[in-house]
């Protein structure tokens, strides 16, 4: 009998994504669903989608979900996780959601070392509201609210979430990835799996940042969007591991 | 059960824990810090109890929303400026039909105002406060015993109607000490089908307030409206005090009603027949019950520690049925019973 090597993850519903062609959200969704299947945690996972293009994530993910107001995902995830400590709880957030309106909730959930995971989609714009400047918008990048390009003295600088969060003692695992090639996609899947495993082992806060194309608001073709991430965006937001205290935290946990 | 002497803020905390509250999040603000501190001292010693000092009131309300969705009985507390910050979350809980208790120990406002007792948040509490077409049940306790009883009842009503419930008191009530008896809490009735705990091997669920289709959103609004109608028909509470022979009735709630009772005692000692109508639920407001009084009393005076907010509801009840006067002391000034008695006496015989 032929062995099935590729199929739709069980943790994804049959619905068709509403995301634009070439959008990174679709890939990120699939990766999360694959990891949840692999870990066999569909039945104990509770996801918190954001206000943002992924607001309808519950139409795609086939596990329990609750919508958070814009930016408040980590606070809501905190409430859920503290109540049901043996469930896997994650928030899924865009850059506006996490690094602008919700920076306080994200930062303090991380600082408390909440045993939750955050999947952070950095697409350098506000996708849902039509391509305005995000905290992660690059200098000189044109958006609908920086028509002449992001100006450093007038608009400030791109916020680097991994760099900001990884020094916090409550944070166990932080990695920045992208989805611009099969190799990068595989790395991202591994990072998501590591984050969820970190939570399953009760080792503390984990965050995976995914540099993610938004061809629509970047006004680029999907291929060019990937190129722009590889050649421009990832210079400002370098890919890689920012913190991995998993082994260390495990030792501490085992010693106790 | 024995009587215990406790301050208002502590009573709310103790009643909440006895009622089964197992998740509390809050951010310090005077004059309600004792409540947050009480929860800090007691929640973590309670099995399954969670206490979090949140980074803001916004975080606190969203934490309790999450914990509520996950099946806990939840509470947050604050005072006026912090309650303003919670409004987005309260609106969201109303939309998602999540039960939870929000305590507002009001202080002077607007803005940072001051930390003196005030009743300036009546509009915010009873008109929704946050955005959108929703209502919040609002309890206005006037004694320490009521703080205990209504806090417990608030949890039951929040579950029954899957709705946020607000306890609206002021700095005076928070600090006041009186002996109380904690009643036996009722067993919780709340269906598992509303709780997110992971899908197990079954069908997944989601909780959301975003409804993009206008007709579906309209139906959700009407569904909520039908629920609010049932609440309005069944949950109204009020107290009538010395109204049997009253020629004039004071309408007041919370601390203002306590002051009014003191004033009424003085006035009755001098032969003036004055009574009190005290709404205990501010929403739903006891509109028809108040109107019924106008069959025998034609002279009403609303007394509030504000420039006149509940006054609007009294007008909706009594306009065209009786004469309505108003006395207000906003901004944290708390009048004495004799000051109020003088005001009432001046209005007592006025019939035009
Ligand atoms: C309190 C509040 N303010 C503003 C909005 C409007 N809003 C919805 S999503 C969004 C930004 C989304 O951008 P991002 O978080 O980067 O996610 P993306 O859509 O790019 O995935 C905004 C401003 C809102 N829903 N709530
Ligand atoms: S606007 Fe951008 S982020 Fe939103 S769905 Fe389209 S491509 Fe994706």
XYZ file of C-alpha atoms and ligand atoms in Angstrom:
642
model
C 0.000 0.000 0.000
C 1.234 3.474 -0.802
C 2.358 5.443 2.208
C 0.819 8.890 2.518
C 3.640 11.387 2.921
C 1.772 14.649 2.565
C -1.762 15.665 3.472
C -3.863 18.207 5.233
C -2.991 18.454 8.930
C -5.804 17.235 11.193
C -5.576 20.447 13.163
C -6.697 22.436 10.128
C -10.349 22.626 9.157
C -11.377 22.053 5.530
C -12.046 25.771 5.002
C -10.144 27.689 2.349
C -7.851 30.446 3.693
C -8.983 33.995 3.022
C -5.381 35.201 3.047
C -3.979 36.882 -0.049
C -1.882 34.767 -2.421
C 1.691 34.638 -1.164
C 0.750 35.668 2.378
C 2.918 34.280 5.171
C -0.060 33.727 7.501
C -1.204 30.710 5.462
C 2.178 29.038 5.764
C 2.444 29.837 9.468
C -1.035 28.370 10.058
C -0.115 25.179 8.300
C 3.127 24.841 10.241
C 1.369 25.323 13.575
C -1.231 22.715 12.613
C 1.475 20.260 11.534
C 3.360 20.704 14.796
C 0.212 20.266 16.862
C -0.545 17.046 14.970
C 3.009 15.825 15.399
C 2.978 16.480 19.118
C -0.501 14.973 19.392
C -1.790 17.961 21.362
C -4.836 19.026 19.340
C -7.142 18.050 22.177
C -5.338 20.105 24.806
C -4.455 23.176 22.781
C -6.151 26.553 23.191
C -5.153 29.251 20.731
C -5.657 33.000 21.009
C -5.853 34.730 17.616
C -5.377 38.516 17.379
C -7.090 41.474 15.818
C -5.232 41.538 12.518
C -5.356 39.596 9.294
C -5.392 36.389 11.357
C -8.500 37.423 13.287
C -10.472 34.599 11.689
C -7.854 31.963 12.526
C -10.557 29.969 14.339
C -12.126 29.334 10.942
C -8.980 27.416 9.975
C -7.551 25.860 13.105
C -9.424 22.854 14.372
C -8.771 23.207 18.092
C -10.263 25.455 20.774
C -9.744 29.184 20.277
C -10.796 32.488 21.777
C -10.411 35.886 20.167
C -8.500 38.571 22.048
C -8.986 42.312 21.694
C -6.171 43.962 19.701
C -2.877 43.354 21.492
C -4.296 41.589 24.535
C -3.568 38.012 23.495
C -0.801 37.347 26.033
C -2.973 38.652 28.900
C -5.816 36.417 27.829
C -3.443 33.484 27.328
C -2.125 34.138 30.843
C -5.645 33.852 32.245
C -6.280 30.620 30.380
C -2.947 29.015 31.195
C -3.055 29.878 34.888
C -6.506 28.318 35.050
C -5.695 25.226 32.973
C -1.991 24.723 33.519
C -1.808 21.382 31.683
C -3.158 22.787 28.425
C -1.015 24.154 25.618
C -1.852 27.826 25.222
C -0.478 30.106 22.546
C -1.183 33.547 21.210
C -0.802 34.334 17.543
C 0.026 37.973 16.931
C 0.976 40.457 14.248
C 3.583 43.159 14.701
C 1.038 45.899 15.411
C -0.716 43.612 17.843
C 2.410 42.525 19.704
C 4.851 45.404 19.386
C 2.584 48.488 19.341
C -0.778 48.341 21.097
C 0.017 45.129 22.960
C 3.679 45.644 23.844
C 2.887 45.918 27.551
C 0.853 42.704 27.676
C 3.481 40.821 25.637
C 6.469 42.165 27.530
C 5.004 41.443 30.951
C 3.728 37.989 30.067
C 7.294 37.274 28.923
C 8.778 38.853 32.028
C 6.525 36.802 34.293
C 7.791 33.772 32.445
C 4.262 32.683 31.653
C 4.419 29.129 30.390
C 2.814 30.053 27.077
C 4.032 30.342 23.486
C 3.762 33.337 21.210
C 3.805 32.995 17.442
C 4.712 36.422 16.148
C 4.098 37.309 12.513
C 6.308 40.221 11.498
C 5.226 41.544 8.123
C 6.466 45.109 8.656
C 2.999 46.602 8.105
C -0.530 46.650 9.462
C -2.019 44.157 7.051
C -5.623 44.124 8.090
C -6.215 47.857 8.183
C -4.660 48.422 4.774
C -0.901 48.732 5.023
C -0.159 51.445 7.560
C 3.172 51.775 9.365
C 3.854 49.065 11.929
C 6.386 49.286 14.747
C 8.489 46.920 12.629
C 8.272 48.965 9.422
C 11.753 49.479 7.994
C 13.341 52.930 7.773
C 12.511 54.468 4.380
C 9.780 51.868 3.819
C 6.701 53.393 2.227
C 3.368 52.625 3.850
C 0.023 54.412 3.666
C 0.938 56.437 6.762
C 4.580 56.918 5.786
C 4.012 57.908 2.166
C 7.492 59.405 1.962
C 9.046 56.444 3.736
C 9.510 55.822 7.465
C 11.485 58.731 8.822
C 13.731 57.934 11.747
C 13.294 61.205 13.625
C 9.593 61.556 12.910
C 8.480 57.926 13.066
C 11.123 56.201 15.169
C 12.953 52.985 14.460
C 11.884 49.406 13.747
C 11.161 47.571 17.004
C 13.134 44.373 17.375
C 11.047 42.023 19.433
C 13.473 39.085 19.741
C 16.300 41.383 20.778
C 14.032 43.106 23.324
C 12.511 40.010 24.851
C 15.392 37.571 24.977
C 17.278 39.292 27.849
C 14.251 38.903 30.124
C 14.881 36.263 32.751
C 11.377 34.874 32.417
C 11.993 34.045 28.767
C 13.255 30.580 27.864
C 13.233 30.321 24.099
C 13.278 32.948 21.328
C 13.984 32.387 17.662
C 13.481 34.438 14.499
C 12.691 32.557 11.300
C 11.115 33.156 7.954
C 9.064 31.310 5.379
C 10.773 32.397 2.174
C 12.107 28.989 1.089
C 11.485 25.303 1.827
C 14.610 25.258 4.003
C 13.438 28.301 5.954
C 9.963 26.837 6.297
C 11.445 23.673 7.783
C 13.454 25.738 10.254
C 10.311 27.608 11.233
C 8.433 24.358 11.795
C 11.243 23.156 14.053
C 11.211 26.408 15.981
C 7.444 26.219 16.534
C 7.792 22.638 17.678
C 10.545 23.590 20.061
C 8.430 26.402 21.485
C 5.452 24.115 22.085
C 7.677 21.394 23.529
C 9.231 23.989 25.855
C 5.723 24.734 27.102
C 4.781 21.059 27.381
C 7.854 20.590 29.570
C 6.783 23.609 31.692
C 10.016 25.446 30.974
C 8.617 28.944 30.516
C 7.895 31.589 27.924
C 8.704 30.894 24.289
C 8.425 33.146 21.248
C 8.914 32.449 17.561
C 9.078 35.452 15.264
C 8.326 34.763 11.623
C 9.337 37.318 8.980
C 6.326 36.999 6.780
C 5.476 38.357 3.341
C 2.526 40.700 2.826
C 2.619 41.031 -0.966
C -0.625 42.990 -1.037
C 0.497 45.871 1.133
C 4.097 45.740 0.025
C 2.758 46.017 -3.519
C 5.105 43.279 -4.653
C 4.696 39.915 -6.318
C 4.951 36.984 -3.879
C 8.371 35.976 -5.212
C 9.695 39.522 -4.900
C 8.284 39.681 -1.376
C 10.347 36.659 -0.390
C 13.374 38.215 -1.998
C 12.796 41.446 -0.090
C 12.698 39.540 3.183
C 15.904 37.681 2.322
C 17.784 40.698 1.004
C 16.424 43.653 2.976
C 14.222 42.814 5.922
C 16.437 40.101 7.380
C 19.345 42.562 7.470
C 17.386 44.648 9.980
C 15.853 41.595 11.635
C 18.596 38.941 11.570
C 17.375 35.360 11.548
C 18.475 32.866 14.141
C 18.294 31.810 17.726
C 18.216 34.598 20.275
C 17.790 32.540 23.374
C 17.652 28.863 24.146
C 17.652 28.121 27.848
C 15.699 24.925 27.376
C 18.484 22.574 28.470
C 19.400 24.812 31.387
C 15.790 25.167 32.538
C 15.313 21.407 32.227
C 18.270 20.789 34.533
C 16.891 23.249 37.064
C 13.465 21.610 36.833
C 14.956 18.135 37.281
C 17.063 19.256 40.239
C 13.992 20.524 42.091
C -22.515 31.913 61.317
C -20.491 34.426 63.340
C -20.385 38.123 62.738
C -16.987 39.485 61.768
C -15.832 43.081 61.685
C -14.109 43.889 58.399
C -13.583 46.831 56.058
C -15.572 47.096 52.848
C -12.696 46.300 50.494
C -11.771 43.199 52.484
C -15.377 42.068 52.655
C -15.634 42.051 48.866
C -12.472 39.943 48.674
C -13.602 37.468 51.295
C -17.098 37.161 49.812
C -15.607 36.581 46.372
C -13.329 33.796 47.574
C -16.184 32.179 49.480
C -18.315 32.414 46.338
C -15.675 30.404 44.504
C -13.675 33.144 42.812
C -10.422 31.452 41.804
C -8.858 34.029 39.549
C -8.208 37.629 40.437
C -6.103 40.151 38.532
C -5.752 43.808 39.439
C -3.568 46.883 39.308
C -3.055 49.160 42.323
C -5.177 52.284 42.607
C -6.506 54.132 45.640
C -9.066 53.789 47.218
C -9.352 50.064 46.467
C -5.818 48.822 47.189
C -6.944 46.880 50.251
C -9.030 44.656 47.990
C -6.096 43.842 45.699
C -3.950 43.239 48.773
C -6.593 41.033 50.344
C -6.635 38.900 47.215
C -2.819 38.794 47.212
C -2.889 37.546 50.785
C -5.572 34.947 50.320
C -5.857 33.704 46.735
C -2.540 31.917 46.609
C -3.422 30.048 49.813
C -6.716 28.953 48.306
C -6.565 25.676 46.350
C -6.485 26.509 42.610
C -6.546 30.204 43.471
C -4.676 32.574 41.170
C -3.656 36.126 42.033
C -1.867 38.279 39.482
C -0.790 41.875 39.912
C -1.158 42.842 36.291
C 0.832 45.441 34.382
C -2.301 47.523 33.810
C -6.053 47.459 34.182
C -6.246 46.561 30.506
C -4.182 43.445 31.123
C -6.227 42.601 34.230
C -9.584 42.596 32.460
C -8.201 40.476 29.629
C -6.632 38.049 32.060
C -9.960 37.526 33.791
C -11.647 37.170 30.405
C -9.227 34.371 29.523
C -9.626 32.682 32.889
C -13.400 33.001 32.616
C -13.360 31.336 29.207
C -11.244 28.587 30.748
C -13.932 27.990 33.356
C -12.824 29.884 36.471
C -14.948 32.228 38.523
C -13.151 35.537 38.059
C -12.950 39.053 39.449
C -11.004 42.250 38.910
C -11.240 45.504 40.805
C -10.183 49.081 40.359
C -11.250 52.672 40.859
C -12.576 55.160 38.332
C -9.553 55.867 36.041
C -8.699 52.166 35.997
C -12.293 51.260 35.191
C -12.080 53.532 32.147
C -9.175 51.395 30.944
C -11.152 48.205 31.450
C -14.016 49.270 29.208
C -12.685 47.667 26.012
C -12.426 44.386 27.885
C -15.856 44.691 29.500
C -17.396 45.303 26.076
C -15.520 42.290 24.778
C -16.726 40.097 27.663
C -20.300 41.218 27.016
C -19.890 40.381 23.321
C -18.340 36.984 24.025
C -20.813 36.338 26.875
C -18.116 35.707 29.454
C -19.109 35.925 33.124
C -16.921 37.988 35.449
C -17.080 40.511 38.263
C -15.736 44.039 37.967
C -15.566 46.073 41.159
C -15.423 49.862 40.887
C -14.610 51.666 44.132
C -15.350 55.107 42.718
C -13.244 58.190 43.372
C -13.521 61.835 42.330
C -13.183 62.608 38.631
C -13.037 63.292 35.723
C -9.416 62.660 34.831
C -7.179 61.708 37.694
C -9.590 63.624 39.919
C -8.890 62.744 43.499
C -9.072 59.782 45.831
C -12.160 60.926 47.729
C -15.471 59.013 47.539
C -17.642 59.983 44.595
C -20.485 58.724 42.434
C -19.375 60.194 39.128
C -19.200 56.873 37.271
C -22.934 56.144 37.204
C -23.279 56.906 33.506
C -20.218 54.838 32.654
C -21.466 51.895 34.702
C -25.103 51.890 33.610
C -24.783 52.984 29.988
C -22.387 50.221 29.074
C -19.243 52.297 29.413
C -17.492 50.508 26.595
C -18.537 50.576 22.963
C -21.407 48.730 21.367
C -24.928 47.660 22.143
C -24.659 45.966 25.511
C -25.627 46.250 29.161
C -23.910 45.389 32.407
C -25.743 44.395 35.558
C -24.734 46.962 38.193
C -25.096 46.403 41.931
C -24.900 49.396 44.279
C -24.376 48.163 47.837
C -24.938 50.597 50.699
C -23.835 48.573 53.725
C -21.008 46.205 54.485
C -23.526 43.375 54.751
C -24.709 44.194 51.258
C -21.124 44.240 49.998
C -20.856 40.639 51.189
C -24.254 39.486 49.929
C -24.206 41.272 46.580
C -20.661 40.160 45.804
C -21.776 36.557 46.206
C -24.960 37.144 44.217
C -22.941 38.872 41.494
C -21.094 35.634 40.751
C -24.357 33.721 40.455
C -25.925 36.301 38.154
C -22.787 36.567 36.020
C -22.963 32.812 35.420
C -26.725 32.723 35.008
C -26.694 35.390 32.309
C -23.141 34.823 31.033
C -22.433 38.486 31.466
C -20.028 40.780 33.263
C -21.503 42.162 36.493
C -20.277 45.366 38.117
C -20.223 46.185 41.792
C -20.316 49.964 42.062
C -19.296 51.385 45.417
C -17.155 54.328 46.461
C -14.093 55.063 48.536
C -16.199 55.516 51.653
C -17.724 52.059 51.357
C -14.331 50.549 50.619
C -12.874 51.887 53.878
C -15.919 51.563 56.118
C -15.936 48.867 58.804
C -19.107 47.083 59.890
C -19.869 43.636 61.242
C -20.979 41.194 58.563
C -22.188 37.638 58.271
C -21.064 35.731 55.191
C -23.940 33.695 53.890
C -23.506 30.199 52.546
C -22.629 30.415 48.867
C -24.820 28.621 46.344
C -23.370 25.798 44.292
C -22.162 27.000 40.917
C -24.410 26.328 37.950
C -22.533 26.851 34.688
C -22.596 24.585 31.687
C -19.343 23.039 30.490
C -20.375 23.761 26.950
C -19.436 27.411 27.454
C -15.964 26.574 28.739
C -12.864 26.181 26.593
C -10.674 23.412 27.911
C -9.235 21.959 24.742
C -11.327 19.934 22.328
C -10.167 16.515 23.576
C -11.208 14.027 20.944
C -14.324 16.025 20.169
C -15.311 18.988 18.057
C -13.355 22.192 18.559
C -15.032 25.366 19.810
C -14.298 29.032 19.496
C -15.378 32.138 21.344
C -15.503 35.381 19.444
C -17.127 38.797 19.285
C -16.133 39.551 15.711
C -19.109 38.934 13.458
C -18.414 40.387 10.050
C -21.783 39.700 8.463
C -24.148 42.569 9.295
C -27.238 40.382 9.545
C -25.477 37.891 11.821
C -24.171 40.769 13.923
C -27.659 42.208 14.106
C -28.974 38.868 15.305
C -26.253 38.698 17.937
C -27.260 42.168 19.120
C -30.918 41.136 19.325
C -29.963 37.965 21.138
C -28.105 40.027 23.729
C -31.025 42.461 23.882
C -33.433 39.589 24.628
C -31.157 38.511 27.433
C -31.065 42.056 28.854
C -34.851 42.166 28.709
C -35.058 38.997 30.801
C -32.581 40.493 33.269
C -34.646 43.683 33.474
C -37.771 41.639 34.148
C -36.239 39.451 36.833
C -33.309 41.032 38.586
C -34.423 44.473 39.739
C -33.645 45.190 43.389
C -34.429 48.224 45.484
C -35.189 49.245 49.045
C -38.037 51.416 50.268
C -37.416 53.050 53.617
C -40.133 54.836 55.607
C -42.287 55.558 52.612
C -45.650 54.415 54.059
C -46.637 57.896 55.227
C -44.061 59.868 53.261
C -44.925 63.279 51.830
C -41.585 63.461 50.126
C -39.183 60.752 48.934
C -35.412 60.953 48.502
C -33.906 58.835 45.734
C -30.299 57.882 46.438
C -27.954 54.877 46.176
C -24.835 53.645 47.931
C -23.132 56.044 50.322
C -25.542 58.834 49.355
C -28.424 56.633 50.519
C -26.726 56.123 53.895
C -26.396 59.865 54.305
C -30.024 60.232 53.251
C -31.121 57.777 55.943
C -29.319 59.885 58.550
C -31.008 63.012 57.221
C -34.418 61.337 57.202
C -34.028 60.349 60.857
C -33.337 63.968 61.806
C -36.247 65.227 59.697
C -38.691 62.698 61.124
C -37.618 63.724 64.632
C -38.877 67.154 63.602
C -42.126 65.814 62.192
C -41.273 65.899 58.467
C -42.551 62.782 56.728
C -39.690 61.901 54.421
C -38.869 58.473 52.979
C -36.129 56.934 50.850
C -36.194 54.984 47.613
C -32.855 53.251 47.133
C -32.073 51.438 43.869
C -29.840 48.431 44.589
C -29.539 47.480 40.942
C -28.616 50.600 38.988
C -29.007 48.610 35.805
C -31.646 47.331 35.551
C -33.023 50.501 37.167
C -36.252 50.021 39.176
C -38.112 52.410 36.908
C -41.642 51.083 37.291
C -41.274 50.538 41.035
C -40.261 54.141 41.473
C -43.078 55.307 39.221
C -45.554 53.337 41.298
C -44.620 55.499 44.288
C -45.797 58.578 42.442
C -49.369 57.397 42.906
C -49.161 58.713 46.477
C -46.063 60.898 46.614
C -45.592 63.891 44.348
C -42.404 65.377 45.730
C -39.080 63.659 45.013
C -35.507 64.737 45.567
C -32.562 62.953 43.998
C -29.370 63.101 45.995
C -26.074 62.001 44.426
C -22.378 62.561 44.989
C -22.200 63.776 41.387
C -23.644 66.618 39.319
C -26.685 64.497 38.529
C -26.394 61.211 36.675
C -28.914 58.804 38.195
C -31.145 61.868 37.916
C -31.633 60.932 34.242
C -33.060 57.545 35.206
C -35.283 59.109 37.846
C -36.590 61.513 35.222
C -37.339 58.613 32.880
C -39.317 57.089 35.746
C -41.081 60.130 37.152
C -41.154 62.932 34.584
C -44.787 63.934 34.217
C -45.762 61.947 37.305
C -44.187 63.977 40.086
C -41.918 66.880 40.927
C -38.189 66.043 40.852
C -35.541 68.122 42.618
C -31.852 67.429 42.792
C -29.033 67.920 45.250
C -25.499 66.958 44.256
C -22.049 67.054 45.814
C -19.564 65.963 43.137
C -15.799 65.683 43.238
C -15.299 63.865 46.506
C -17.159 66.193 48.867
C -19.255 64.083 51.244
C -22.068 66.040 52.871
C -23.228 65.378 56.410
C -26.745 64.115 57.128
C -27.622 67.488 58.655
C -26.535 69.373 55.529
C -28.749 67.109 53.469
C -31.559 67.425 56.018
C -31.489 71.206 55.543
C -31.728 70.835 51.773
C -34.616 68.396 52.110
C -36.424 70.610 54.600
C -36.205 73.556 52.181
C -37.850 71.427 49.471
C -40.371 69.717 51.715
C -43.285 72.113 51.327
C -42.494 73.324 47.842
C -45.305 72.157 45.625
C -44.899 74.182 42.481
C -8.343 48.828 19.897
C -8.212 48.612 18.447
N -7.552 49.523 17.707
C -7.436 49.340 16.376
C -7.967 48.240 15.771
C -7.859 48.086 14.277
N -6.886 47.096 13.883
C -7.246 45.823 13.616
S -5.968 44.885 13.175
C -4.893 46.181 13.289
C -3.435 46.060 12.963
C -3.069 44.759 12.456
O -1.711 44.750 12.143
P -0.774 43.608 12.645
O -0.923 43.400 14.100
O 0.583 43.926 12.194
O -1.338 42.274 11.959
P -1.487 41.922 10.399
O -2.857 42.338 10.004
O -0.413 42.634 9.662
O -1.337 40.445 10.367
C -5.559 47.329 13.700
C -4.869 48.627 13.897
C -8.654 47.315 16.597
N -9.212 46.207 16.122
N -8.745 47.525 17.918
S -3.013 41.925 3.684
Fe -0.977 41.045 3.892
S -0.978 40.005 5.878
Fe -3.101 40.376 5.312
S -3.770 38.528 4.248
Fe -3.057 39.931 2.683
S -0.903 39.425 2.397
Fe -1.555 38.500 4.308
